[in-house]
GROMACS .gro file of C-alpha atoms in nm:
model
  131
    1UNK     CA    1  -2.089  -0.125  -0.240
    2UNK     CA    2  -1.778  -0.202  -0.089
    3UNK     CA    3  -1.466  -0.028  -0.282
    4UNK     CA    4  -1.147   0.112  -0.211
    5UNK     CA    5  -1.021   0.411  -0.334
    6UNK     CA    6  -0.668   0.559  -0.437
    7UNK     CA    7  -0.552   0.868  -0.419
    8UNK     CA    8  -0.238   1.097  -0.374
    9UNK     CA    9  -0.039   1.076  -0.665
   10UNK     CA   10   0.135   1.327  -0.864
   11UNK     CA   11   0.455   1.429  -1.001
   12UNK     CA   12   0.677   1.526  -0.743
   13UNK     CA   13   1.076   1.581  -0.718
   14UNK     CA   14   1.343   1.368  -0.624
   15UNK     CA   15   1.390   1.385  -0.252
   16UNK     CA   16   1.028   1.478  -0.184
   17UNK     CA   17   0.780   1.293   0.015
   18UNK     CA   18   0.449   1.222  -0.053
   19UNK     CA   19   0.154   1.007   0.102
   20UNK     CA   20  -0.103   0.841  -0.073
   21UNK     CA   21  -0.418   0.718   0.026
   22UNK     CA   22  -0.658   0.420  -0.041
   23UNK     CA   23  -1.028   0.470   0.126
   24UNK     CA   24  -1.263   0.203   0.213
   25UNK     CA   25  -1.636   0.219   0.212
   26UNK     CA   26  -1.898  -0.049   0.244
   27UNK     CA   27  -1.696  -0.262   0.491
   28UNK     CA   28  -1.489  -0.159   0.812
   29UNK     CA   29  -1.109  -0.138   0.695
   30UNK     CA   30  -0.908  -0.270   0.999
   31UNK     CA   31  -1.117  -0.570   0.990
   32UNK     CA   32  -0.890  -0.698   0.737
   33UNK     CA   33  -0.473  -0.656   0.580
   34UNK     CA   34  -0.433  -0.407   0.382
   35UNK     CA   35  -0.094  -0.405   0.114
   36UNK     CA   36   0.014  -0.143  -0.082
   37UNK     CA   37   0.174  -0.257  -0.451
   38UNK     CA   38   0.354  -0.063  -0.722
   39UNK     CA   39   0.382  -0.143  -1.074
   40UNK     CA   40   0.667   0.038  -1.283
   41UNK     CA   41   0.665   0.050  -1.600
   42UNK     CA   42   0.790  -0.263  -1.768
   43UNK     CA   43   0.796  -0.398  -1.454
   44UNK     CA   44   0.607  -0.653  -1.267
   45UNK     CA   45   0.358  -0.497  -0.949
   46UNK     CA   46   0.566  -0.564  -0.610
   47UNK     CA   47   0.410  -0.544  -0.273
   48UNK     CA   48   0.622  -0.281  -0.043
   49UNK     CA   49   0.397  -0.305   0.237
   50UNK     CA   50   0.135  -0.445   0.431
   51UNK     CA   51  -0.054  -0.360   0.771
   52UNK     CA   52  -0.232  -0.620   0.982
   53UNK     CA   53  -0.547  -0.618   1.067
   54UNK     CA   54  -0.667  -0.520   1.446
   55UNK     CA   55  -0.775  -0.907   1.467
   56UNK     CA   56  -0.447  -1.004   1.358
   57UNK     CA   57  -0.104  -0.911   1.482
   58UNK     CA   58  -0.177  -0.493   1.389
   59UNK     CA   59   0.188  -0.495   1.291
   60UNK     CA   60   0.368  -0.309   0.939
   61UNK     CA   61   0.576  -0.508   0.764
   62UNK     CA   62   0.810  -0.398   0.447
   63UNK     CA   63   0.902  -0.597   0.138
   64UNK     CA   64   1.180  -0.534  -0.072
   65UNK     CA   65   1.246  -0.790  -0.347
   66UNK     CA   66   1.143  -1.127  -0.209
   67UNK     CA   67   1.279  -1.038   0.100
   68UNK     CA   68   1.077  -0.907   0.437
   69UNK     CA   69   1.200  -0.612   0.666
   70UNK     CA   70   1.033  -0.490   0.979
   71UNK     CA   71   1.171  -0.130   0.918
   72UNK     CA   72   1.026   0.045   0.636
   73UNK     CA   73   1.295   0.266   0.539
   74UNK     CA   74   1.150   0.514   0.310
   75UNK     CA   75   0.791   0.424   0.349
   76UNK     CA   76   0.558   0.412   0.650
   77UNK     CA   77   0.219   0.193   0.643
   78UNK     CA   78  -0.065   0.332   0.827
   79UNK     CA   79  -0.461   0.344   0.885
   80UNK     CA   80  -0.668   0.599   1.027
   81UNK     CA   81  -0.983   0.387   1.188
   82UNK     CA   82  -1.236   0.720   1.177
   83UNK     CA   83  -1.126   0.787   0.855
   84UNK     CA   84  -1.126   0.452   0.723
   85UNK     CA   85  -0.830   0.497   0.544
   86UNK     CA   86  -0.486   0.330   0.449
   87UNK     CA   87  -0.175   0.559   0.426
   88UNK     CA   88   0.150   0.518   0.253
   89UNK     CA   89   0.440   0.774   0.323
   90UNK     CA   90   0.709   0.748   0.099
   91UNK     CA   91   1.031   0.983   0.143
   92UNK     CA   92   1.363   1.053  -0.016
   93UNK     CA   93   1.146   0.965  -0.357
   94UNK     CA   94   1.387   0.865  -0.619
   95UNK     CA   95   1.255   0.790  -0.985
   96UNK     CA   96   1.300   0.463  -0.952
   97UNK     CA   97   1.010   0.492  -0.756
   98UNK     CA   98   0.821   0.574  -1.021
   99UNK     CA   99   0.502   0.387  -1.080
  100UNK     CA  100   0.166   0.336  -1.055
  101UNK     CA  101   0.103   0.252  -0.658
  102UNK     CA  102  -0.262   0.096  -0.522
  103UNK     CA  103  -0.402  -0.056  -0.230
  104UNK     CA  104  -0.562  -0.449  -0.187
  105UNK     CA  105  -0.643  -0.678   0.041
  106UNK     CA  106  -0.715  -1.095  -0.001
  107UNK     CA  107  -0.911  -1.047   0.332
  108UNK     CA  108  -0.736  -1.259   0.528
  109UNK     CA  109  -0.646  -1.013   0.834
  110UNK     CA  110  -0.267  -1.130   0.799
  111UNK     CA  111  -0.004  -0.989   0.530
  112UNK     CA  112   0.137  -1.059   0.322
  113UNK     CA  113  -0.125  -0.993   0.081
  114UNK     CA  114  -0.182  -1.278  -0.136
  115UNK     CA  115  -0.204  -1.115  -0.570
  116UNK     CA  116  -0.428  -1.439  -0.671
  117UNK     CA  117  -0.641  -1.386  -0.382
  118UNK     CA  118  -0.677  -1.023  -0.386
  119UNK     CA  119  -1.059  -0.964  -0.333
  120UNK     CA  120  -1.052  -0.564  -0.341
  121UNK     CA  121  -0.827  -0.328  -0.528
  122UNK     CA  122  -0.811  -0.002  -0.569
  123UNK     CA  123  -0.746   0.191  -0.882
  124UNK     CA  124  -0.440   0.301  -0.900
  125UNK     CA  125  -0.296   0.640  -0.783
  126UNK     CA  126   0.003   0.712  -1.020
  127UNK     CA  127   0.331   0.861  -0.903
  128UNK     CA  128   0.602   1.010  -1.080
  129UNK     CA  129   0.950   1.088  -0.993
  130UNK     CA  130   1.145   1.354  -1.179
  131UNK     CA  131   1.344   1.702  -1.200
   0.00000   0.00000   0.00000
């Protein structure tokens, strides 16, 4: 069964750092993108990064707004192959950052990841921001 899973979350303080994790099984993981999205409460789910796949260009890439950024700032997008796993580092946290953060990929090895094509998902990891 393929799947991915989410994990990582918790409440943490503002200026921490944290890194979640979204774990495939039943298919290879860098065979394909993988995003990472955040939902906020009252808010609508935002992609704030996406990795390429090893047959695509490999590279990060950041979103913020509708906008694109090769830097991530506060959050680094990587995979561990033997591990089969997607990380997301976020640091500085700050509550807007507050939300509920999962991985997904549409499959088709380049980001960004496309929401109505979105073939796996994971759950949801949920992270909260306060003192």
């Amino acid at each position: 069964q393929e799947q991915l899973v989410d994990s990582g979350g918790g409440l943490v303080q503002p200026g921490e750092s944290l890194r979640l994790s979204c774990e495939a099984s039943g298919f290879f993981l860098a065979d394909y993108e993988i995003g990472w999205f955040r939902q906020a409460p009252g808010k609508e789910r935002e992609m704030v990064a996406c990795l390429s796949s090893k047959t695509g260009d490999g590279e990060a890439y950041y979103y913020e707004g509708k906008g694109r950024f090769y830097t991530g700032g506060r959050y680094t997008i990587s995979r561990d192959d033997l591990k089969n796993t997607a990380y997301l580092e976020i640091s500085n946290l700050k509550p807007e950052d507050t939300a509920v953060y999962f991985c997904a990929t549409d499959r088709s090895g380049d980001c960004p990841v496309i929401e109505r094509y979105i073939e796996l998902q994971g759950q949801g990891t949920r992270v909260t921001v306060s003192s």
